[in-house]
Coordinates of C-alpha atoms and ligand atoms in Angstrom, one line a residue:
M1 CA 49.3 -9.0 -81.1
I2 CA 50.1 -7.9 -84.7
V3 CA 49.3 -4.3 -85.3
T4 CA 49.2 -2.9 -88.8
A5 CA 49.3 0.8 -89.9
D6 CA 45.6 0.7 -90.8
R7 CA 44.1 1.6 -87.4
P8 CA 40.4 1.1 -86.9
K9 CA 38.2 3.9 -85.3
I10 CA 36.8 2.7 -82.1
L11 CA 34.0 4.4 -80.1
L12 CA 34.1 3.2 -76.5
I13 CA 31.1 3.8 -74.4
G14 CA 31.3 3.6 -70.6
C15 CA 35.1 3.9 -70.3
D16 CA 34.9 4.6 -66.5
G17 CA 33.5 1.3 -65.5
Q18 CA 35.6 -1.8 -64.5
V19 CA 35.7 -3.2 -68.0
G20 CA 35.6 0.2 -69.8
W21 CA 38.6 1.5 -67.8
E22 CA 40.7 -1.5 -68.9
L23 CA 39.4 -1.2 -72.5
Q24 CA 40.5 2.4 -72.9
R25 CA 44.0 1.4 -71.8
T26 CA 44.2 -1.6 -74.0
L27 CA 42.4 -0.6 -77.2
G28 CA 44.8 2.3 -77.9
I29 CA 47.4 -0.2 -79.0
I30 CA 45.3 -1.3 -81.9
G31 CA 43.1 1.7 -82.9
E32 CA 42.1 5.3 -82.7
V33 CA 39.9 5.3 -79.6
V34 CA 37.3 7.9 -78.7
A35 CA 36.7 6.9 -75.0
T36 CA 33.4 8.3 -73.6
S37 CA 31.9 8.1 -70.2
L38 CA 28.9 9.5 -68.5
C39 CA 30.8 12.4 -67.0
G40 CA 33.7 12.8 -69.5
G41 CA 37.2 12.9 -68.1
Y42 CA 39.1 10.5 -70.4
G43 CA 37.3 11.9 -73.5
P44 CA 34.0 13.3 -74.4
A45 CA 31.0 12.9 -72.1
L46 CA 28.3 10.7 -73.5
D47 CA 25.1 9.7 -71.8
L48 CA 24.0 6.4 -73.3
L49 CA 20.4 7.3 -72.6
D50 CA 20.6 10.5 -74.6
R51 CA 19.5 9.1 -77.9
H52 CA 20.2 12.2 -79.9
A53 CA 23.7 12.6 -78.5
V54 CA 24.5 8.9 -79.2
T55 CA 23.2 9.2 -82.8
A56 CA 25.2 12.4 -83.3
M57 CA 28.4 11.0 -81.9
I58 CA 28.2 7.9 -84.0
Q59 CA 27.4 9.8 -87.2
R60 CA 30.3 12.2 -86.5
I61 CA 32.9 9.6 -85.6
R62 CA 31.8 7.0 -88.1
P63 CA 33.5 4.2 -86.0
D64 CA 34.6 0.9 -87.4
F65 CA 33.8 -0.6 -83.9
I66 CA 31.4 0.5 -81.2
I67 CA 32.2 -1.1 -77.9
N68 CA 29.6 -0.8 -75.2
A69 CA 30.9 -1.3 -71.7
A70 CA 28.2 0.8 -70.1
A71 CA 25.4 -0.9 -68.2
H72 CA 23.2 -0.8 -65.2
T73 CA 25.1 -3.3 -63.0
A74 CA 23.6 -2.6 -59.6
V75 CA 22.0 -6.1 -59.3
D76 CA 20.2 -5.6 -56.0
K77 CA 19.2 -2.0 -56.6
A78 CA 17.7 -3.0 -59.9
E79 CA 15.0 -4.9 -58.0
A80 CA 13.5 -1.7 -56.6
E81 CA 10.5 -0.5 -58.6
A82 CA 12.0 2.9 -59.1
E83 CA 15.1 1.4 -60.8
V84 CA 13.5 -1.2 -63.1
E85 CA 12.8 1.3 -65.9
L86 CA 16.4 2.7 -65.8
S87 CA 17.8 -0.8 -65.8
H88 CA 15.6 -1.7 -68.8
Q89 CA 16.6 1.5 -70.7
L90 CA 20.3 1.1 -70.1
N91 CA 20.6 -2.7 -70.5
A92 CA 18.1 -3.3 -73.2
E93 CA 16.9 -0.2 -75.1
A94 CA 20.2 1.6 -75.4
P95 CA 22.1 -1.4 -76.7
E96 CA 19.3 -1.9 -79.3
Q97 CA 19.8 1.7 -80.4
L98 CA 23.6 1.1 -80.7
G99 CA 22.8 -2.0 -82.8
I100 CA 20.6 -0.1 -85.2
L101 CA 23.1 2.7 -85.6
A102 CA 26.0 0.2 -86.0
A103 CA 24.0 -1.5 -88.8
E104 CA 23.3 1.9 -90.5
Q105 CA 27.0 2.9 -90.3
G106 CA 28.4 -0.5 -91.2
A107 CA 30.2 -0.7 -87.8
T108 CA 30.7 -3.8 -85.7
L109 CA 29.1 -3.6 -82.3
I110 CA 30.7 -5.3 -79.3
H111 CA 28.5 -5.6 -76.3
Y112 CA 28.8 -7.4 -72.9
S113 CA 26.3 -9.6 -71.1
T114 CA 26.3 -11.7 -68.0
D115 CA 26.1 -15.2 -66.5
F116 CA 23.0 -13.9 -64.6
I117 CA 20.9 -14.5 -67.7
F118 CA 20.9 -18.2 -66.6
S119 CA 18.9 -19.8 -63.8
G120 CA 21.9 -21.6 -62.4
N121 CA 19.9 -24.8 -62.1
T122 CA 22.7 -27.1 -63.4
S123 CA 26.1 -28.3 -62.4
K124 CA 28.0 -28.1 -65.7
P125 CA 29.3 -25.1 -67.5
Y126 CA 26.7 -23.4 -69.7
R127 CA 27.2 -23.3 -73.5
E128 CA 26.0 -20.3 -75.5
E129 CA 22.9 -22.0 -76.9
E130 CA 21.5 -23.3 -73.7
A131 CA 18.2 -22.2 -72.4
T132 CA 18.2 -18.9 -70.4
G133 CA 16.2 -18.2 -67.3
P134 CA 17.2 -15.0 -65.5
L135 CA 16.3 -14.8 -61.8
S136 CA 16.6 -11.0 -61.4
V137 CA 15.6 -7.7 -63.0
Y138 CA 19.3 -7.2 -64.0
G139 CA 19.4 -10.7 -65.6
E140 CA 16.1 -10.1 -67.4
T141 CA 17.1 -6.7 -68.8
K142 CA 20.6 -8.0 -69.9
L143 CA 18.9 -10.9 -71.7
D144 CA 16.5 -8.5 -73.4
G145 CA 19.5 -6.4 -74.4
E146 CA 21.1 -9.5 -76.0
Q147 CA 18.0 -10.3 -78.0
R148 CA 17.5 -6.7 -79.2
V149 CA 21.2 -6.4 -80.2
L150 CA 21.0 -9.7 -82.2
A151 CA 17.8 -8.5 -83.9
S152 CA 19.1 -5.0 -84.7
G153 CA 20.7 -6.0 -88.0
A154 CA 24.2 -5.1 -86.8
N155 CA 27.2 -7.3 -87.0
A156 CA 27.3 -7.7 -83.3
L157 CA 29.4 -9.8 -80.9
I158 CA 28.1 -10.3 -77.4
F159 CA 30.5 -11.4 -74.8
R160 CA 28.9 -12.9 -71.7
T161 CA 31.2 -12.7 -68.8
S162 CA 30.9 -13.2 -65.0
W163 CA 31.9 -12.1 -61.5
V164 CA 34.0 -9.2 -62.8
Y165 CA 36.7 -7.7 -60.5
G166 CA 39.7 -5.4 -60.9
N167 CA 41.6 -2.8 -59.1
H168 CA 39.4 0.0 -60.6
G169 CA 35.8 0.1 -59.5
F170 CA 33.4 -1.4 -57.0
N171 CA 33.6 -5.2 -56.8
F172 CA 33.9 -8.2 -54.5
M173 CA 37.7 -8.3 -54.5
N174 CA 38.0 -4.6 -53.4
T175 CA 35.3 -5.1 -50.8
M176 CA 37.1 -8.2 -49.3
M177 CA 40.4 -6.4 -49.3
R178 CA 38.9 -3.6 -47.3
L179 CA 37.0 -5.9 -44.9
F180 CA 40.1 -8.0 -44.2
K181 CA 41.8 -4.9 -42.9
E182 CA 38.8 -3.9 -40.8
R183 CA 37.5 -7.2 -39.3
D184 CA 38.7 -10.4 -37.7
Q185 CA 35.8 -12.4 -38.9
L186 CA 33.6 -12.5 -42.0
S187 CA 30.8 -14.7 -43.4
V188 CA 30.8 -15.4 -47.1
V189 CA 28.3 -17.4 -49.3
D190 CA 29.6 -20.8 -50.3
D191 CA 26.7 -22.2 -52.4
Q192 CA 26.9 -19.9 -55.4
I193 CA 29.5 -21.1 -58.0
G194 CA 31.0 -19.0 -60.8
A195 CA 34.2 -17.8 -62.4
P196 CA 35.7 -14.6 -61.1
T197 CA 37.0 -12.7 -64.1
W198 CA 39.6 -9.9 -64.1
S199 CA 38.3 -6.9 -66.1
R200 CA 41.8 -6.6 -67.7
M201 CA 41.4 -10.2 -69.2
I202 CA 38.1 -9.2 -70.7
A203 CA 39.6 -6.1 -72.2
E204 CA 42.7 -7.9 -73.6
A205 CA 40.5 -10.6 -75.1
T206 CA 38.3 -8.0 -76.6
A207 CA 41.3 -6.1 -78.1
Q208 CA 42.6 -9.3 -79.6
I209 CA 39.3 -10.1 -81.2
V210 CA 38.9 -6.5 -82.6
N211 CA 42.4 -6.9 -84.0
Q212 CA 41.4 -10.1 -85.7
L213 CA 38.2 -8.8 -87.1
R214 CA 39.6 -5.6 -88.5
L215 CA 41.9 -7.5 -90.8
D216 CA 38.9 -8.7 -92.7
P217 CA 35.7 -6.8 -91.9
A218 CA 33.6 -9.7 -93.5
D219 CA 34.6 -11.7 -90.5
S220 CA 32.3 -9.6 -88.3
A221 CA 29.3 -10.7 -90.3
R222 CA 30.5 -14.3 -90.3
L223 CA 31.4 -14.5 -86.6
Q224 CA 28.6 -12.4 -85.1
G225 CA 26.8 -13.9 -82.2
I226 CA 27.1 -14.7 -78.5
Y227 CA 30.4 -15.9 -76.9
H228 CA 31.2 -16.8 -73.3
L229 CA 34.3 -15.0 -72.1
T230 CA 35.3 -15.7 -68.5
A231 CA 38.3 -16.9 -66.6
A232 CA 38.8 -20.6 -66.6
G233 CA 37.9 -22.7 -63.6
E234 CA 35.2 -22.2 -60.9
T235 CA 34.8 -21.4 -57.3
S236 CA 32.3 -20.1 -54.7
W237 CA 32.3 -16.6 -53.3
Y238 CA 33.8 -18.2 -50.2
G239 CA 36.6 -19.8 -52.3
F240 CA 37.2 -16.5 -54.0
A241 CA 37.4 -14.7 -50.6
C242 CA 39.8 -17.4 -49.2
R243 CA 42.2 -16.9 -52.2
I244 CA 42.2 -13.1 -51.8
R245 CA 43.0 -13.6 -48.1
E246 CA 45.8 -16.0 -48.9
L247 CA 47.3 -13.6 -51.5
M248 CA 47.1 -10.7 -49.0
D249 CA 48.6 -12.9 -46.4
V250 CA 46.4 -11.6 -43.6
E251 CA 44.6 -13.2 -40.7
C252 CA 40.8 -13.2 -40.8
N253 CA 38.4 -16.0 -40.0
I254 CA 36.1 -16.6 -43.0
Q255 CA 32.9 -18.6 -42.3
A256 CA 31.2 -20.3 -45.2
I257 CA 27.5 -19.7 -45.2
P258 CA 24.5 -20.7 -47.4
T259 CA 22.8 -18.1 -49.5
H260 CA 19.7 -18.1 -47.3
E261 CA 21.8 -16.7 -44.4
Y262 CA 22.8 -13.7 -46.6
P263 CA 19.5 -12.6 -48.1
T264 CA 19.7 -10.0 -50.9
P265 CA 16.9 -8.3 -52.9
A266 CA 18.0 -10.0 -56.2
R267 CA 18.1 -13.8 -56.5
R268 CA 21.4 -15.1 -58.0
P269 CA 22.1 -18.3 -59.9
A270 CA 23.5 -21.1 -57.8
Y271 CA 25.8 -22.3 -60.6
S272 CA 26.7 -19.9 -63.5
V273 CA 30.0 -21.1 -64.8
L274 CA 30.2 -20.4 -68.6
D275 CA 31.9 -22.7 -71.1
N276 CA 34.5 -20.8 -73.2
T277 CA 35.0 -23.4 -75.9
K278 CA 33.3 -21.4 -78.6
L279 CA 35.6 -18.4 -77.9
E280 CA 38.7 -20.7 -77.9
E281 CA 37.7 -22.4 -81.1
T282 CA 36.7 -19.3 -83.0
F283 CA 39.4 -16.8 -82.0
G284 CA 42.1 -19.1 -80.6
L285 CA 41.9 -17.4 -77.2
K286 CA 42.6 -19.5 -74.1
M287 CA 41.4 -17.7 -71.0
P288 CA 43.6 -18.0 -67.9
E289 CA 42.6 -19.8 -64.7
W290 CA 40.8 -17.4 -62.2
Q291 CA 43.4 -18.0 -59.5
A292 CA 46.3 -17.0 -61.8
S293 CA 44.5 -13.8 -62.9
L294 CA 43.6 -12.9 -59.4
K295 CA 47.3 -13.1 -58.4
L296 CA 48.3 -11.0 -61.3
C297 CA 45.7 -8.4 -60.5
M298 CA 46.7 -8.1 -56.9
E299 CA 50.3 -7.9 -57.8
D300 CA 49.4 -5.1 -60.3
R301 CA 47.7 -3.3 -57.5
S302 CA 50.8 -3.1 -55.4
H303 CA 52.9 -1.6 -58.3
Ligands
NAP401 N1 30.3 -6.4 -62.8 C1 30.1 -7.7 -63.0 O1 30.3 -8.6 -62.1 C2 29.6 -8.2 -64.3 C3 29.4 -9.6 -64.5 C4 28.9 -10.1 -65.7 C5 28.8 -9.2 -66.8 N2 29.0 -7.9 -66.6 C6 28.8 -7.0 -67.7 O2 30.0 -6.5 -68.2 C7 29.8 -5.1 -68.6 C8 30.8 -4.2 -67.9 O3 30.5 -4.3 -66.5 P1 31.3 -3.5 -65.4 O4 31.5 -4.4 -64.3 O5 32.5 -2.9 -66.1 O6 30.3 -2.4 -65.0 P2 30.5 -1.1 -64.1 O7 31.8 -1.1 -63.5 O8 29.3 -0.9 -63.3 O9 30.5 0.1 -65.3 C9 29.4 0.4 -65.9 C10 29.6 1.8 -66.5 O10 28.5 2.3 -67.1 C11 28.4 3.6 -66.9 N3 27.0 4.2 -67.1 C12 25.9 4.1 -66.4 N4 24.9 4.8 -66.9 C13 25.4 5.3 -68.0 C14 24.9 6.1 -69.0 N5 23.6 6.6 -69.0 N6 25.7 6.5 -70.1 C15 27.0 6.2 -70.1 N7 27.5 5.4 -69.2 C16 26.8 5.0 -68.2 C17 28.7 3.8 -65.4 O11 29.0 5.1 -65.1 P3 28.8 5.6 -63.6 O12 29.6 4.7 -62.7 O13 29.2 7.0 -63.6 O14 27.3 5.4 -63.3 C18 29.9 2.8 -65.3 O15 31.1 3.5 -65.6 C19 28.3 -4.8 -68.5 O16 27.7 -5.1 -69.6 C20 27.9 -5.8 -67.4 O17 26.5 -6.1 -67.5 C21 29.5 -7.4 -65.4

């Protein structure tokens, strides 16, 4: 990565999440980062739902980039009636406000979305322009967020990613690693296919893109839109679990089961692999295979 003396100001929102945590480590190389989270800690506290505080923060900092890694990601919890409004506010209304403020300030907004905006009724990787069809409240609110951000007038880049894991946070990898130590036998769903993506890879790709855009701010306007940004390759949750077990080198019998034997409040797409071609062609970024990233992530954990 080439870093010039002209460092952009970056406002990071949600720096304590899986992706946010990696972003606040990575972005410091290329810019002056104000890293905010709900409770503070790494930097100022900022509640994305506090519209006045968000406006005041953006007007005070006058960032070149606003990066929104905060979201309501509790996919099953979001199905409960009491959570729907919160999910909508965080995943749709708040990103829209960020878009409007970014447009007013001339900042570029980077926002994340999900493979769960698709129905999964296919067997080949989704391109950005393909028809959406969310099956869950989470997917619906994230799709609404995408549309509001795109309509906000901001120069906005939306990165759709999938099956995020990392050493920091609550995710499938960490759950499996714990369960492999506690149990001799596990059942894992084998008929949902996706691309497990290490949060660090998302952060590093984002940083490289911010670095490219800041060299010519006009690029943000030209290149705004939706991009798929996931690890390469595909697997099932069962395949993901087997690879984790192999890398841990532990004994545990994993039984492959169909989705209907593991009912959850939210429906999930059966096939939600995203095609990264647009990302590769636009920014020259080749995302690594999921198996290689997982190995690196687990090695990083033991350091
Ligand atoms: N996780 C996945 O598998 C996945 C898959 C595809 C796409 N994505 C997308 O990728 C992005 C990052 O996801 P992630 O996995 O990093 O999510 P995450 O680990 O759940 O982090 C989300 C962060 O948002 C914060 N947050 C919640 N309410 C907030 C508020 N009112 N104000 C400020 N911060 C608030 C959370 O703080 P608390 O923890 O304190 O509540 C948390 O730190 C999201 O847009 C998500 O939709 C995620």
